[in-house]
PDB file of C-alpha atoms in Angstrom:
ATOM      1  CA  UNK R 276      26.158  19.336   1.250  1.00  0.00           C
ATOM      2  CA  UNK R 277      22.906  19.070  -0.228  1.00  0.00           C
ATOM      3  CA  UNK R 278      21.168  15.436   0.237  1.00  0.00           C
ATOM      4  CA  UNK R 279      20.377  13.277  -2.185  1.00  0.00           C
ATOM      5  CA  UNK R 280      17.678  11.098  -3.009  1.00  0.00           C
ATOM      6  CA  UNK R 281      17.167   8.093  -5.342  1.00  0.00           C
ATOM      7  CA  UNK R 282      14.111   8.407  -5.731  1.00  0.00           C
ATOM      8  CA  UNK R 283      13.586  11.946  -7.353  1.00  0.00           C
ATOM      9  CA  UNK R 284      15.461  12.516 -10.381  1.00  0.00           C
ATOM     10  CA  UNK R 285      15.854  15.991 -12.017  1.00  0.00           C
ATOM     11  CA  UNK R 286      13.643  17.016 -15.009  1.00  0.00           C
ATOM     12  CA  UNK R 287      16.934  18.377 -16.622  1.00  0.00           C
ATOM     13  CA  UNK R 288      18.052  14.615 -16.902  1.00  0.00           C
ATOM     14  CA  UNK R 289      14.334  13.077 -18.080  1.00  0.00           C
ATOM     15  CA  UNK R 290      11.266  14.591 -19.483  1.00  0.00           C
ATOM     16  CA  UNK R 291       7.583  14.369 -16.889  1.00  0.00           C
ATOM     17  CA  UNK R 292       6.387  12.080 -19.415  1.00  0.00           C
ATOM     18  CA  UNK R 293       9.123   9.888 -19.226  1.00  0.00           C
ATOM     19  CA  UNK R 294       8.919   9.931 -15.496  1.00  0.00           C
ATOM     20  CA  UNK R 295       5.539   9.101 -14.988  1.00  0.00           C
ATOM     21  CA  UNK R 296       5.721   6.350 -17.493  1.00  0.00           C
ATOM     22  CA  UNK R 297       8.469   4.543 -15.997  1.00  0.00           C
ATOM     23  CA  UNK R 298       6.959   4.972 -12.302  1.00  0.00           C
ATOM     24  CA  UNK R 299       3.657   3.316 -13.478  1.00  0.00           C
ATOM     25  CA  UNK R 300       5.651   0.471 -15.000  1.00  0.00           C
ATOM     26  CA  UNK R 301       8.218   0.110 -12.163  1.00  0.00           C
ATOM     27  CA  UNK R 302       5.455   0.452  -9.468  1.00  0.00           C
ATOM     28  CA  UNK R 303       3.259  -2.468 -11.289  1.00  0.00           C
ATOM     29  CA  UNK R 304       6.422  -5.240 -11.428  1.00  0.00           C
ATOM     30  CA  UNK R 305       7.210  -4.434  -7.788  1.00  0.00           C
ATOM     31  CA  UNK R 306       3.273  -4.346  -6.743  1.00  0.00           C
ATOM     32  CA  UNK R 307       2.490  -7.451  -8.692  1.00  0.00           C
ATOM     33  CA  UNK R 308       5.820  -9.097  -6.851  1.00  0.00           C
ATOM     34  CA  UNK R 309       5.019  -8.127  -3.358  1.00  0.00           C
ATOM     35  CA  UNK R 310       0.861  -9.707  -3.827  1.00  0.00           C
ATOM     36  CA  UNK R 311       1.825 -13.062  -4.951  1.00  0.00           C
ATOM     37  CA  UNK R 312       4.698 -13.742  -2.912  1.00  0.00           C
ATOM     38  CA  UNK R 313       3.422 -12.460   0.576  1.00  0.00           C
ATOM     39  CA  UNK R 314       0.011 -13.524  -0.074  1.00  0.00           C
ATOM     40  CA  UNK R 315      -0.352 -16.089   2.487  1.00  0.00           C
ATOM     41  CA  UNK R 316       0.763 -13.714   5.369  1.00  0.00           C
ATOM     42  CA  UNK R 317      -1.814 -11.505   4.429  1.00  0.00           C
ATOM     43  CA  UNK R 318      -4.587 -14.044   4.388  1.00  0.00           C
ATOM     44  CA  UNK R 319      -3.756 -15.269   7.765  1.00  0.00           C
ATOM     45  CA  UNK R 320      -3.950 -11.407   8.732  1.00  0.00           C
ATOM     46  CA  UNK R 321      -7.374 -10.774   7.387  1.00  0.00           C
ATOM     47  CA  UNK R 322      -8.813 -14.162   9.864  1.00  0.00           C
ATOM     48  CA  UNK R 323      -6.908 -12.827  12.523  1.00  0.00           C
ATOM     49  CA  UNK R 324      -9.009  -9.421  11.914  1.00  0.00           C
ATOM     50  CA  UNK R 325     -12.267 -11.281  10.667  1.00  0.00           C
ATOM     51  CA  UNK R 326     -15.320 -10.782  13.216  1.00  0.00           C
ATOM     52  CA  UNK R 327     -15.930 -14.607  12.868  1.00  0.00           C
ATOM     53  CA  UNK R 328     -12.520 -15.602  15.008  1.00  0.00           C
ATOM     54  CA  UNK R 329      -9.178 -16.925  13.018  1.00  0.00           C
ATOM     55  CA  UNK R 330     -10.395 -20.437  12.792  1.00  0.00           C
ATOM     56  CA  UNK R 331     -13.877 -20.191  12.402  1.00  0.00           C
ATOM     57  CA  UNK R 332     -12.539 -17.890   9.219  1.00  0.00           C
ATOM     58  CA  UNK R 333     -10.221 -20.340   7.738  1.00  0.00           C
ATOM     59  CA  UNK R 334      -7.276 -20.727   9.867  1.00  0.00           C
ATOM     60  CA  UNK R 335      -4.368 -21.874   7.724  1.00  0.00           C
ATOM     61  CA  UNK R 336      -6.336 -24.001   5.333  1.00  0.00           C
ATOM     62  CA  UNK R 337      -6.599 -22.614   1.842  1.00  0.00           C
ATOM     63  CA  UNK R 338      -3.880 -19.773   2.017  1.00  0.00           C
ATOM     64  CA  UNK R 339      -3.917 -18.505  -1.151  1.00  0.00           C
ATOM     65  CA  UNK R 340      -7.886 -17.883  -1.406  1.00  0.00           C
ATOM     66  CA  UNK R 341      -8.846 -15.037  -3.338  1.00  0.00           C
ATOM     67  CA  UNK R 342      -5.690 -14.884  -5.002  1.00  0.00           C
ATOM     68  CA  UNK R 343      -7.005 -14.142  -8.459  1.00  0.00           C
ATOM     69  CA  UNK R 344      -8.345 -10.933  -7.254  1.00  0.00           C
ATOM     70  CA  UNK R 345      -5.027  -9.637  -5.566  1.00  0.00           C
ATOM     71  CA  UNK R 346      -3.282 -10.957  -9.389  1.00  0.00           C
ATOM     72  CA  UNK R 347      -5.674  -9.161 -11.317  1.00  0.00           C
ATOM     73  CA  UNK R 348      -5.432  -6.140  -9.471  1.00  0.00           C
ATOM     74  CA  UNK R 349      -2.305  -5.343  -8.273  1.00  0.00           C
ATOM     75  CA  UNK R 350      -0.215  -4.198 -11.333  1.00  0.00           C
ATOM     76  CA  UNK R 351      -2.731  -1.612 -11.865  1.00  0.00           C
ATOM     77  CA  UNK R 352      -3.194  -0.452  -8.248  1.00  0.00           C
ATOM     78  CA  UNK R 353       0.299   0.221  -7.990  1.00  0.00           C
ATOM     79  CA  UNK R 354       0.832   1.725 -11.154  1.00  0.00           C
ATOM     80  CA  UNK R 355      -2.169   4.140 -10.166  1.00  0.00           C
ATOM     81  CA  UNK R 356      -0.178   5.180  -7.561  1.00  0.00           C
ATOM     82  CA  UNK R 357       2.784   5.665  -8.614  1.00  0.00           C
ATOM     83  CA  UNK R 358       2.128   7.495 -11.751  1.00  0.00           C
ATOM     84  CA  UNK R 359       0.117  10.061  -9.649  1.00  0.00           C
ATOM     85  CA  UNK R 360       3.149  10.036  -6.564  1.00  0.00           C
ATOM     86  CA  UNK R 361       5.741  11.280  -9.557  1.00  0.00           C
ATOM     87  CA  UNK R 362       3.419  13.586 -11.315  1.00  0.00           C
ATOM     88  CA  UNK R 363       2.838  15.333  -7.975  1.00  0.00           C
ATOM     89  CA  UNK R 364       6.159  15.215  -6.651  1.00  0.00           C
ATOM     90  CA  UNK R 365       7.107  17.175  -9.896  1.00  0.00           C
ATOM     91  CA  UNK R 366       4.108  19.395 -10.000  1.00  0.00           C
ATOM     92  CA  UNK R 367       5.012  20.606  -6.451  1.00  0.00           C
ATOM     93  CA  UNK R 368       9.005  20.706  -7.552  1.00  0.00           C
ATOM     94  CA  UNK R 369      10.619  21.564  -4.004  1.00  0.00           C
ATOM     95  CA  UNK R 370      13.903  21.899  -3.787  1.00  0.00           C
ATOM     96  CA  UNK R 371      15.576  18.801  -2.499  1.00  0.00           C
ATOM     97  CA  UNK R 372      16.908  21.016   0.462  1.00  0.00           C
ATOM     98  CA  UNK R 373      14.099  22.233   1.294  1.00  0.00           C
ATOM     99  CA  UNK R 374      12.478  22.037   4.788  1.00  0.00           C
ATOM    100  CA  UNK R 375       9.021  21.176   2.495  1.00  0.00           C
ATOM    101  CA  UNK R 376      10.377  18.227   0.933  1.00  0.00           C
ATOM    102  CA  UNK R 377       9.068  15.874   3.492  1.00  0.00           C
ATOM    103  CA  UNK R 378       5.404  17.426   3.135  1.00  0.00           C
ATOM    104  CA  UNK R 379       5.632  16.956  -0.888  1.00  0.00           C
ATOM    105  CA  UNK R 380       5.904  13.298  -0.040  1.00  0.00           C
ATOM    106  CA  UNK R 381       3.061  13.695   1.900  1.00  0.00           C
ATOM    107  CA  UNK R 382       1.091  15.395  -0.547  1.00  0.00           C
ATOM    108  CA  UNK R 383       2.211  13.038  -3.017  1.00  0.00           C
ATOM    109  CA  UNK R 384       1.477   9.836  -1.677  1.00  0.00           C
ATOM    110  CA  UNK R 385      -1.846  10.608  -0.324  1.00  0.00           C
ATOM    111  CA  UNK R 386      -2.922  11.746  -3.956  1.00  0.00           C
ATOM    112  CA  UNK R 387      -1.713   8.916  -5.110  1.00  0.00           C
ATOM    113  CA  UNK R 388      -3.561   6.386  -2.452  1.00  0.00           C
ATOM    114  CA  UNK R 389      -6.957   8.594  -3.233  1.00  0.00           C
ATOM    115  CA  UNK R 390      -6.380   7.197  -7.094  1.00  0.00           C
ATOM    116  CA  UNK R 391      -4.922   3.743  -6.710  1.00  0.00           C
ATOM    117  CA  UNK R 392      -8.071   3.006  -3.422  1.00  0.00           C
ATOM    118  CA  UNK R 393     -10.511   3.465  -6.880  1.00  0.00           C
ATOM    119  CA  UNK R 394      -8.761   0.060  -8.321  1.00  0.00           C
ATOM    120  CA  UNK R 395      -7.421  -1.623  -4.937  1.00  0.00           C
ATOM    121  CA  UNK R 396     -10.874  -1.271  -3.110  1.00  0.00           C
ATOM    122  CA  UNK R 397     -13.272  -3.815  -5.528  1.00  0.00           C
ATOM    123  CA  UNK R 398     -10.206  -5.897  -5.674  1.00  0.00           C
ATOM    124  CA  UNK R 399      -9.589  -5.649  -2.186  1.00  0.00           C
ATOM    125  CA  UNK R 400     -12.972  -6.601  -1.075  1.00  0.00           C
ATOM    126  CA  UNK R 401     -13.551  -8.984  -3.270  1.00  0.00           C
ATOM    127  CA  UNK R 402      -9.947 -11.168  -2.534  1.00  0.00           C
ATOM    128  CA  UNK R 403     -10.955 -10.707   1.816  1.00  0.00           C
ATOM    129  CA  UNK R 404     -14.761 -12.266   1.266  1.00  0.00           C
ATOM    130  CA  UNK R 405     -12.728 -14.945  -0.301  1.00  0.00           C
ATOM    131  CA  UNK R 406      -9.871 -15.491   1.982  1.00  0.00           C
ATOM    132  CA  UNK R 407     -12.658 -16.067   4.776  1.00  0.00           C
ATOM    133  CA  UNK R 408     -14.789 -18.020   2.926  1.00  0.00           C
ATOM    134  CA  UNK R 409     -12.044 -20.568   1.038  1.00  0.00           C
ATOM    135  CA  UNK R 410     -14.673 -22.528  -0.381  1.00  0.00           C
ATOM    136  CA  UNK R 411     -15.923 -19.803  -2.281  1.00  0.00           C
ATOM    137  CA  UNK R 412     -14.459 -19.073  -5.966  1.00  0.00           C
ATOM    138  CA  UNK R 413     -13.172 -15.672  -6.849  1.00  0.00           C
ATOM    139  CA  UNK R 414     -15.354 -15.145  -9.403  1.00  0.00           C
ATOM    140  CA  UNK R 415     -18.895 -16.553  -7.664  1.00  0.00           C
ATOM    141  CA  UNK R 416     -17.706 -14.427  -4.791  1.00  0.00           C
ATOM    142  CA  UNK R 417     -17.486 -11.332  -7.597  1.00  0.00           C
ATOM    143  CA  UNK R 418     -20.678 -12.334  -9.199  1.00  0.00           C
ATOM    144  CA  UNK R 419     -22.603 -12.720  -5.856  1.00  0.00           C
ATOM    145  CA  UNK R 420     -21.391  -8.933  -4.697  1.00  0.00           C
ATOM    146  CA  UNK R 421     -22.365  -7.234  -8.034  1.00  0.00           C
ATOM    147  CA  UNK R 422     -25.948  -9.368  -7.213  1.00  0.00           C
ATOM    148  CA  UNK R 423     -26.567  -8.428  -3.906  1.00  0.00           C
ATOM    149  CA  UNK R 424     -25.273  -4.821  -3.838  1.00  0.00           C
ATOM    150  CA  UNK R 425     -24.266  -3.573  -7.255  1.00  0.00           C
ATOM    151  CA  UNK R 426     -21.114  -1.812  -8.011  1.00  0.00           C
ATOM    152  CA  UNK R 427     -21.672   0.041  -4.351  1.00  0.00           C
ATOM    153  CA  UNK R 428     -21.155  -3.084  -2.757  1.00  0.00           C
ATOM    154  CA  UNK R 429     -17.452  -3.396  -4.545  1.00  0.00           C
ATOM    155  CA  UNK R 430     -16.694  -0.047  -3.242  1.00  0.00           C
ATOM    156  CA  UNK R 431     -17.931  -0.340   0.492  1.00  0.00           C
ATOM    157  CA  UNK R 432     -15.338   0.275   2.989  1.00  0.00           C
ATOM    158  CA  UNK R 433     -13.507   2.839   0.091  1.00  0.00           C
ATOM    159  CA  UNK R 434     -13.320   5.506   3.023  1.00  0.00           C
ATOM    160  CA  UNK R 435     -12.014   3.397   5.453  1.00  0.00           C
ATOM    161  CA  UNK R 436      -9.346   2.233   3.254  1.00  0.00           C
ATOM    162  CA  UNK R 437      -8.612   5.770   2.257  1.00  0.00           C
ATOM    163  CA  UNK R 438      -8.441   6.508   5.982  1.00  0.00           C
ATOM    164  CA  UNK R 439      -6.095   3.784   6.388  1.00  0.00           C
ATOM    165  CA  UNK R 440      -3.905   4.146   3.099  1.00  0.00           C
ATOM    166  CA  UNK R 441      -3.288   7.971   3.706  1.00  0.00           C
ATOM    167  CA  UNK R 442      -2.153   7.998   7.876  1.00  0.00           C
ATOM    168  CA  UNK R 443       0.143   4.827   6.661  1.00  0.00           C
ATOM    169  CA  UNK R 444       1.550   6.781   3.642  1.00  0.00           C
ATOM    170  CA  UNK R 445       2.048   9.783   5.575  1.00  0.00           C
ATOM    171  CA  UNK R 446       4.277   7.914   7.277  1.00  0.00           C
ATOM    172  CA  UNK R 447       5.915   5.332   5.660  1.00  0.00           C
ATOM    173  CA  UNK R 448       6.952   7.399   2.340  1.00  0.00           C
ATOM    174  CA  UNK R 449       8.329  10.571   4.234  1.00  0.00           C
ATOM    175  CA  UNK R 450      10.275   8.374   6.558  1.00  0.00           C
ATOM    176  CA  UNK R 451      12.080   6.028   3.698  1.00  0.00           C
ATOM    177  CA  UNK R 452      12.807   9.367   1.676  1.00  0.00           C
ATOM    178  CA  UNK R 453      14.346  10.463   4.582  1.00  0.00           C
ATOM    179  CA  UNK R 454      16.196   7.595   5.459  1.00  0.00           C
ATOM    180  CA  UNK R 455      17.290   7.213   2.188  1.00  0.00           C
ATOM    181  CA  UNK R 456      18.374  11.030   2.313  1.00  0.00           C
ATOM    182  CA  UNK R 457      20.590  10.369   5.230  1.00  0.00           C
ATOM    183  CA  UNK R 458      21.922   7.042   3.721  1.00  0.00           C
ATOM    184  CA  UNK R 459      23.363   9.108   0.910  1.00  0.00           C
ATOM    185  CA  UNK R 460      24.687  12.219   2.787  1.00  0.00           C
ATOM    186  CA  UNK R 461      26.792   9.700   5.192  1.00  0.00           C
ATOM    187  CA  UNK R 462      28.157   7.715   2.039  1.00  0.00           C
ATOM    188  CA  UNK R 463      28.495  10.779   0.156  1.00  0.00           C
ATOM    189  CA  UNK R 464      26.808   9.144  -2.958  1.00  0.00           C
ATOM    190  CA  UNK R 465      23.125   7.937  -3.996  1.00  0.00           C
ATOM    191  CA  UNK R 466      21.503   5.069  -2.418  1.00  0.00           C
ATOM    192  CA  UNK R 467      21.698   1.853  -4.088  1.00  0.00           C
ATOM    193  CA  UNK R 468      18.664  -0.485  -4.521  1.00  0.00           C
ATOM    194  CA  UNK R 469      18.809  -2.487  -1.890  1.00  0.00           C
ATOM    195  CA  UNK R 470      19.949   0.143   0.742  1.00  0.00           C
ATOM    196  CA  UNK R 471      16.163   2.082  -0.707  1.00  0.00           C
ATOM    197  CA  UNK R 472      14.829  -1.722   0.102  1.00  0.00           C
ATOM    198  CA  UNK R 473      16.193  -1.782   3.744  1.00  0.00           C
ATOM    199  CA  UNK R 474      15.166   1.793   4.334  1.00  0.00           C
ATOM    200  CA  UNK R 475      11.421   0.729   2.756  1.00  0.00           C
ATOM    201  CA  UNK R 476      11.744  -2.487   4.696  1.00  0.00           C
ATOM    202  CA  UNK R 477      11.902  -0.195   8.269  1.00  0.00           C
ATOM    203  CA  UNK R 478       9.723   2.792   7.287  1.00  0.00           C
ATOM    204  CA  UNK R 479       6.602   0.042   6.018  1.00  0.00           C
ATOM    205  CA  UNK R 480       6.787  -2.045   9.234  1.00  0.00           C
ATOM    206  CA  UNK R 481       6.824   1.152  11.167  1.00  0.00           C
ATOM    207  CA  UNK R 482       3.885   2.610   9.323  1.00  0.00           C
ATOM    208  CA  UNK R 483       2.129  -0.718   9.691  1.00  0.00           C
ATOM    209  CA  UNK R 484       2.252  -0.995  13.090  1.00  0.00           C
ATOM    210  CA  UNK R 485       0.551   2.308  14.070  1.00  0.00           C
ATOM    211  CA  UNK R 486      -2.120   1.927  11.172  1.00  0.00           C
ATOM    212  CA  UNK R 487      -3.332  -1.631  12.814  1.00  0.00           C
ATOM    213  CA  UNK R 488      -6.667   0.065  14.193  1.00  0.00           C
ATOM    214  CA  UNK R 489      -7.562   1.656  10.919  1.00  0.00           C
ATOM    215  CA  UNK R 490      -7.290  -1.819   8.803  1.00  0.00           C
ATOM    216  CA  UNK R 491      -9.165  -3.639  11.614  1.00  0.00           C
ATOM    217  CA  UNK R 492     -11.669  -0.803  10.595  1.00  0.00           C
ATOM    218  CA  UNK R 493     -11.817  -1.572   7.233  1.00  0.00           C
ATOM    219  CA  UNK R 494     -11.703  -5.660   7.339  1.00  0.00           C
ATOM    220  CA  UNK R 495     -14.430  -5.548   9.602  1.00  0.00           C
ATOM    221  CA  UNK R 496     -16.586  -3.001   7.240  1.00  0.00           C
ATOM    222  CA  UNK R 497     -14.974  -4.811   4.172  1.00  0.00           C
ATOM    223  CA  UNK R 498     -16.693  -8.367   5.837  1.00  0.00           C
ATOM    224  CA  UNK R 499     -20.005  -7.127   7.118  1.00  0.00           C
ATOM    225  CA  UNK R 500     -22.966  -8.610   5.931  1.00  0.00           C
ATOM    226  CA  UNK R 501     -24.606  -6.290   3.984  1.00  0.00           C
ATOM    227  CA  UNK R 502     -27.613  -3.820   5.687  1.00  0.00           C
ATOM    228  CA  UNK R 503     -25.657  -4.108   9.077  1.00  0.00           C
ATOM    229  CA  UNK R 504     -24.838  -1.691  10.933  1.00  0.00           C
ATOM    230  CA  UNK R 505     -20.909  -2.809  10.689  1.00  0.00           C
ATOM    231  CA  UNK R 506     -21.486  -1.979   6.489  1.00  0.00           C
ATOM    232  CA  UNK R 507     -22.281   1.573   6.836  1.00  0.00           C
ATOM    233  CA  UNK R 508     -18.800   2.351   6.887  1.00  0.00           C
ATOM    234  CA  UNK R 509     -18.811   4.009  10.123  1.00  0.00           C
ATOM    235  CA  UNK R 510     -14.796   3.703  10.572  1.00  0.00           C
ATOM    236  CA  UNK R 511     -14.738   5.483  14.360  1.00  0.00           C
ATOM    237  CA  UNK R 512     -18.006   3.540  15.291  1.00  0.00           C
ATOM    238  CA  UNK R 513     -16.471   0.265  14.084  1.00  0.00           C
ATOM    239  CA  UNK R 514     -13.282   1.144  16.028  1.00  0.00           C
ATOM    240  CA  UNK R 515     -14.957   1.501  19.345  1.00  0.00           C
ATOM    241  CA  UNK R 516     -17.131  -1.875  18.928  1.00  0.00           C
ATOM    242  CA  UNK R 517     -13.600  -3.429  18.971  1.00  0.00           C
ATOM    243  CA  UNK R 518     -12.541  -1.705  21.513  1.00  0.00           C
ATOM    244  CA  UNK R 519     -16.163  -2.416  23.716  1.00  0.00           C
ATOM    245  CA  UNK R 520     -15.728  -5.913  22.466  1.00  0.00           C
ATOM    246  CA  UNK R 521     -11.954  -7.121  22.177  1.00  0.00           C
ATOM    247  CA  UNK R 522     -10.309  -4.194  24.078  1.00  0.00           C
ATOM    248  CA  UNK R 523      -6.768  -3.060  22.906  1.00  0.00           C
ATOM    249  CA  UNK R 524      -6.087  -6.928  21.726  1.00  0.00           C
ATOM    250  CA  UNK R 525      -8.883  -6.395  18.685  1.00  0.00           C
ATOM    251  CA  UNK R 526      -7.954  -3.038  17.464  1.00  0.00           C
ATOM    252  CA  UNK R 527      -4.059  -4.785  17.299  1.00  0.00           C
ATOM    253  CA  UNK R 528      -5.471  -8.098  15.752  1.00  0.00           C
ATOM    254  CA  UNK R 529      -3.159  -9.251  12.661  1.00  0.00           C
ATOM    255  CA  UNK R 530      -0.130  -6.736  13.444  1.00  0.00           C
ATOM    256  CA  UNK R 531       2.538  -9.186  13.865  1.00  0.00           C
ATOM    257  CA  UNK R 532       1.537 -10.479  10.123  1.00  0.00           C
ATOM    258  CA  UNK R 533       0.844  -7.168   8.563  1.00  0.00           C
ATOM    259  CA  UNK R 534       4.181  -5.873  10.145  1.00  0.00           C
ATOM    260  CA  UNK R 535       5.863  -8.614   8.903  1.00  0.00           C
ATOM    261  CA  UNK R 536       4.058  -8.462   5.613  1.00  0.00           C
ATOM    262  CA  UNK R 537       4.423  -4.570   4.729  1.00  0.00           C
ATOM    263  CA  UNK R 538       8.331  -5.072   6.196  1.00  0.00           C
ATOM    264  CA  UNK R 539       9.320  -7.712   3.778  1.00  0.00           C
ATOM    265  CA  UNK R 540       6.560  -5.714   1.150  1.00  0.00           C
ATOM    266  CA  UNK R 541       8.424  -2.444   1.787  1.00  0.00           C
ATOM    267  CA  UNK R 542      12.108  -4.171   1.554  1.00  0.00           C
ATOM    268  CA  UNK R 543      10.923  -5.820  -2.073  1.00  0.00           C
ATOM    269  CA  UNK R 544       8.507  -3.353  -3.327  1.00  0.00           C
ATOM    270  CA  UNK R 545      10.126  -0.573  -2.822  1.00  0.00           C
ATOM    271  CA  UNK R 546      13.934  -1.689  -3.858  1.00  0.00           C
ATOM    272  CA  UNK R 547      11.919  -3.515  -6.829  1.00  0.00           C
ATOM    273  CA  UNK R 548      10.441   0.095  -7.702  1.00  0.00           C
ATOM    274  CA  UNK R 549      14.139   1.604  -7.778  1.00  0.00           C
ATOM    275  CA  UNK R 550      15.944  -1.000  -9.455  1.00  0.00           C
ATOM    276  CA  UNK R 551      13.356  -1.745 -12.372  1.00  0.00           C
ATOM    277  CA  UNK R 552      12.402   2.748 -12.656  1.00  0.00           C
ATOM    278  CA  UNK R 553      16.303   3.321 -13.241  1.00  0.00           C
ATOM    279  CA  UNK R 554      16.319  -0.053 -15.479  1.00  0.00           C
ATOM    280  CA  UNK R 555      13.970   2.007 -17.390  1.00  0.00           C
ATOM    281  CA  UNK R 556      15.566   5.374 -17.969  1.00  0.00           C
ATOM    282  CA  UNK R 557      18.734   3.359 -18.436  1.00  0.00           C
ATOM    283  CA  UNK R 558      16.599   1.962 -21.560  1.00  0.00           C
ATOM    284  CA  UNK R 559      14.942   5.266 -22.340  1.00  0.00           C
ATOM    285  CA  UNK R 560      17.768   7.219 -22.513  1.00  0.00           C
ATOM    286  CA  UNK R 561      19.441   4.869 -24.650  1.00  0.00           C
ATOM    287  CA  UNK R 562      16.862   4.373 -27.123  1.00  0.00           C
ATOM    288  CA  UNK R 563      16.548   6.707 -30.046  1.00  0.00           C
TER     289      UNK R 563
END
């Protein structure tokens, strides 16, 4: 028996066009979804991470700083992605039995992280300068980088979070395609969308928890004042100053909240993704 998954459909049943469409769509409601609702966690992550000590940084005052940033760029972060996952996925067309399935995920999702880092890094720097400095407006925060550094400065720490956004996809997409795979071949039917939620929910804490080190890395670069040695980019040098400095506790700073973040992020992005893309071909097929 051949197993199934939920996520790929045939093109016999929808065109490319349609497909990449509907993924950009379906991956913006379920990006813009996860931001806003698990903001706070991932504010009190960032001052966990932040050089300047969780309290010193903000503690829990002012949760939802730099909120505006993570709004404005989230629907088209994830559609980035997820337009370029799908058109890859198909340009690659394995065979769903095949033994190369799980790399065309790979291959897939770290194309698509290399697009979607172009939007989510000035957005992403932008929203962490403001969740550690809550007095701060988005937009004098925004103004002050462009100022100071230019349009470089909204891209430092791009590499880093390419070197964190690939390892993490690596993992976490293979691993829910799989589990989702082996949901179906023991039911003996596709997955529905929140079974694909409870597989994303284990397969994006999992991949969080082994990528702590690498977005340590890129808060600290991300944070740095600007002409330090910290802003370079330097990912492994940053990673052994933690280590010199904090020892395993600072490359592991934040992963209770990020686990729990991506976990409850993977269980509603993910079964968001499903259950709006088939909402969509339900509507495309119908339509004349």
């Amino acid at each position: 028996m051949k197993l199934k998954f939920a996520f790929y459909k045939s093109d016999s049943a929808i065109s490319v066009e349609v497909a990449r469409s509907t993924a950009g769509q379906a991956g913006g409601v379920a990006g813009v979804s996860v931001d806003l609702i698990l903001f706070p966690l991932d504010t009190i992550k960032t001052r966990l991470q932040s050089p300047q000590g969780f309290n010193k940084a903000g503690g829990f005052r002012g949760i939802y700083a730099g909120i505006p940033s993570a709004a404005i760029g989230s629907f088209p972060n994830a559609s980035a992605f997820f337009i370029t996952y799908e058109y890859v996925k198909w340009f690659l067309h394995a065979d769903s039995s095949s033994y190369l399935m799980p790399v065309k995920h790979m291959l897939a999702a770290s194309a698509g992280e290399v697009v979607a880092c172009l939007i989510r890094v000035p957005s992403e720097v932008v929203k962490q300068r403001a969740q550690v400095s809550a007095s701060s407006r988005t937009f004098q925060i925004f103004s002050h980088i462009l100022y100071q550094e230019g349009i470089r400065g909204l891209y430092r720490g791009y590499t880093s979070t390419v070197l964190r956004e690939i390892p993490f996809s690596l993992v976490q997409f293979p691993l829910w395609e799989s589990l989702k795979a082996l949901w179906s071949w023991r039911q003996d039917r596709m997955v529905d969308s929140w079974q694909s939620a409870v597989c994303g929910a284990f397969a994006g804490g999992f991949a969080a928890m082994v990528t702590t080190p690498l977005d340590v890395a890129k808060t600290r670069i991300m944070l740095a004042k600007a002409g330090s040695s910290t802003a370079s980019g330097n990912v492994l040098s940053v990673l052994h100053e933690v280590w010199r400095m904090q020892g395993l506790s600072g490359l592991f700073a934040g992963v209770f909240p990020r686990m729990a973040a991506i976990s409850l992020g993977g269980f509603i992005f993910l079964g968001a993704y499903d259950q709006t893309r088939s909402l969509l071909l339900k509507l495309g097929k119908e339509s004349p």
